[in-house]
XYZ file of C-alpha atoms in Angstrom:
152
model
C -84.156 110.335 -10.426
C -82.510 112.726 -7.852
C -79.162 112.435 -7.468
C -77.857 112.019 -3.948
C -74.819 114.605 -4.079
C -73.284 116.574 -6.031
C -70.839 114.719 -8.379
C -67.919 113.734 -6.174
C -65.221 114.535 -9.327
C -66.929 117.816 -10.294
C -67.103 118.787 -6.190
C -63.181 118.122 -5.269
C -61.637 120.480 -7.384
C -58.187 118.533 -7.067
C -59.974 115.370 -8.754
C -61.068 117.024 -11.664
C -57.385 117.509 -12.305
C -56.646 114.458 -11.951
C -59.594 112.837 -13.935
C -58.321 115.454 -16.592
C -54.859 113.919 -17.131
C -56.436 109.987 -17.468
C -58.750 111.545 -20.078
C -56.196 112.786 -21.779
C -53.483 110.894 -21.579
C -56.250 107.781 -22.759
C -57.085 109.506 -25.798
C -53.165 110.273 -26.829
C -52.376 107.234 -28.040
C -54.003 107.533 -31.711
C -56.673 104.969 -30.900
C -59.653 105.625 -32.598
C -62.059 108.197 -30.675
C -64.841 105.916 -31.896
C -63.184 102.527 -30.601
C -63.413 104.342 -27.180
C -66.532 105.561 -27.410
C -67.908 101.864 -28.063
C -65.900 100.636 -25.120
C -67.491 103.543 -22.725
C -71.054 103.079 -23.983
C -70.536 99.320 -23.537
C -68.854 99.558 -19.879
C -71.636 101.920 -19.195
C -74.271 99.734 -19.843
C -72.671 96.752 -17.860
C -72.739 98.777 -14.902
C -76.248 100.577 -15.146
C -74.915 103.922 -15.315
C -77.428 105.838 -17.205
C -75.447 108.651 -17.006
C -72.687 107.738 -19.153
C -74.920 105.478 -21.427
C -77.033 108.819 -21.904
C -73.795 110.718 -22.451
C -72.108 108.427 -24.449
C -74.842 107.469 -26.642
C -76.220 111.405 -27.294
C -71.967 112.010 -28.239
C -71.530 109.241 -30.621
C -74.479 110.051 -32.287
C -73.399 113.584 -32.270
C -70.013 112.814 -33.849
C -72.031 110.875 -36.720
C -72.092 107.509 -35.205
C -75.065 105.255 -36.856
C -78.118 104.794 -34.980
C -77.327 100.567 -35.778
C -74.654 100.910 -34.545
C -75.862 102.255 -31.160
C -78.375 100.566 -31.165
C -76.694 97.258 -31.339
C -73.552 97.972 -29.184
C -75.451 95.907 -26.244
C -75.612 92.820 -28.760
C -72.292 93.547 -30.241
C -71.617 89.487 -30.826
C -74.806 89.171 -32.756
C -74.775 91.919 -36.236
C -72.571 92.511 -38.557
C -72.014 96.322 -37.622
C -68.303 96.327 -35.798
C -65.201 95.699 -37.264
C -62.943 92.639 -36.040
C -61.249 95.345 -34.050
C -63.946 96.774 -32.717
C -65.361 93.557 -31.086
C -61.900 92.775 -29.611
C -61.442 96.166 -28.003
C -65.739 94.972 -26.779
C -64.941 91.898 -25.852
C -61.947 93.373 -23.699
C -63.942 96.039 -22.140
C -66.822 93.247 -20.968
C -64.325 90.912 -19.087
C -62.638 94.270 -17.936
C -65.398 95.173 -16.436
C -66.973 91.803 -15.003
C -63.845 91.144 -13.532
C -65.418 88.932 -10.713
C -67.563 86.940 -13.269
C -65.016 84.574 -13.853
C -61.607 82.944 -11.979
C -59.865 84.075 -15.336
C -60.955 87.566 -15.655
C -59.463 88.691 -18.597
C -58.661 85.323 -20.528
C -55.270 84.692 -23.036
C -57.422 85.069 -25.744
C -59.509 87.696 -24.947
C -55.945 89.640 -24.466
C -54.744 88.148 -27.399
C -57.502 89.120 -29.778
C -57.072 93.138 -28.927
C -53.574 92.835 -29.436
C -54.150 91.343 -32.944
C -55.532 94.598 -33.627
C -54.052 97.301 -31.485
C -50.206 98.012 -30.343
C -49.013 98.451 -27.079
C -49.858 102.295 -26.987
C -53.166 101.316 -27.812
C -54.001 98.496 -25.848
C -52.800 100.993 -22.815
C -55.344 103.447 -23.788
C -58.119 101.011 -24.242
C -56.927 99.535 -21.011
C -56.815 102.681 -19.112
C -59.898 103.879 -20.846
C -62.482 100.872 -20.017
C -60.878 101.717 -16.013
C -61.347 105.068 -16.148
C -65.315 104.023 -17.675
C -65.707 101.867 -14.688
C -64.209 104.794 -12.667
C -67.255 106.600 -13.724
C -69.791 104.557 -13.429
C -69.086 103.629 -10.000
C -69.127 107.221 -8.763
C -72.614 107.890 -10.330
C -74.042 105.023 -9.537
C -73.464 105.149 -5.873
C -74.328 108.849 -6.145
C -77.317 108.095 -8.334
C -76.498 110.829 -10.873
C -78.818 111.162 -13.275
C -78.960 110.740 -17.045
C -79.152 114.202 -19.091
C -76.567 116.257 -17.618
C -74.178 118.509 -18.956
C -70.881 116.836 -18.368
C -69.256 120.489 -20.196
């Protein structure tokens, strides 16, 4: 696939910034690098965007995530490889992301199950972390950017 443009964030210099800051200001809150990872690679694959699902997967696995694991992220609700938290932070990041799917996008328990497991500092990352994965996807799927890039 060719992409149309050049990557809108990487070709305004003043976004990058600003994309810069929501990374890292989503990954200061002491949730789990791997917890976000699962929501990105899930949000990713939602959406289509093989760019991020190629990313994502090739970084997880590069950080010493299990190939079940990967493997299984798009059937999350059916093994036995995620923790409790780990399908609450999923399950949050799917109605997150379908947000039209439903009248009640993000349901009381849906909300209630990540907070059984993460504080308010973490449920803000997660939170700001599945929109900033949406964020993403969005721009490379309406730019077509392909998968295999070097996001460095």
């Amino acid at each position: 696939m060719q992409s149309r443009m050049t990557n809108p964030a990487a070709l305004l210099p003043d976004a990058v910034k600003g994309i810069n800051l929501i990374y890292k200001a989503a990954h200061s809150a002491g949730l789990a690098k791997s917890t976000l990872d699962l929501v990105h690679l899930r949000a990713s694959q939602i959406n289509g965007c093989s760019a991020c699902v190629d990313s994502g997967a090739r970084g997880m696995r590069a950080a010493g995530e299990t190939d079940e694991r990967l493997f299984s992220v798009a059937a999350w609700r059916e093994t036995d490889y995620f923790t409790e938290a780990e399908r609450a932070a999923l399950d949050l990041a799917e109605h997150a992301t379908r947000l039209a799917d439903k009248g009640d996008a993000v349901p009381d328990q849906v909300w209630e199950a990540a907070a059984k497991h993460f504080g308010e500092a973490e449920l803000a990352s997660l939170v700001l972390w599945i929109a900033t994965t949406n964020f993403f996807n969005r721009i490379n799927a309406v730019t077509r950017q392909p998968a295999g890039q070097n996001w460095g």
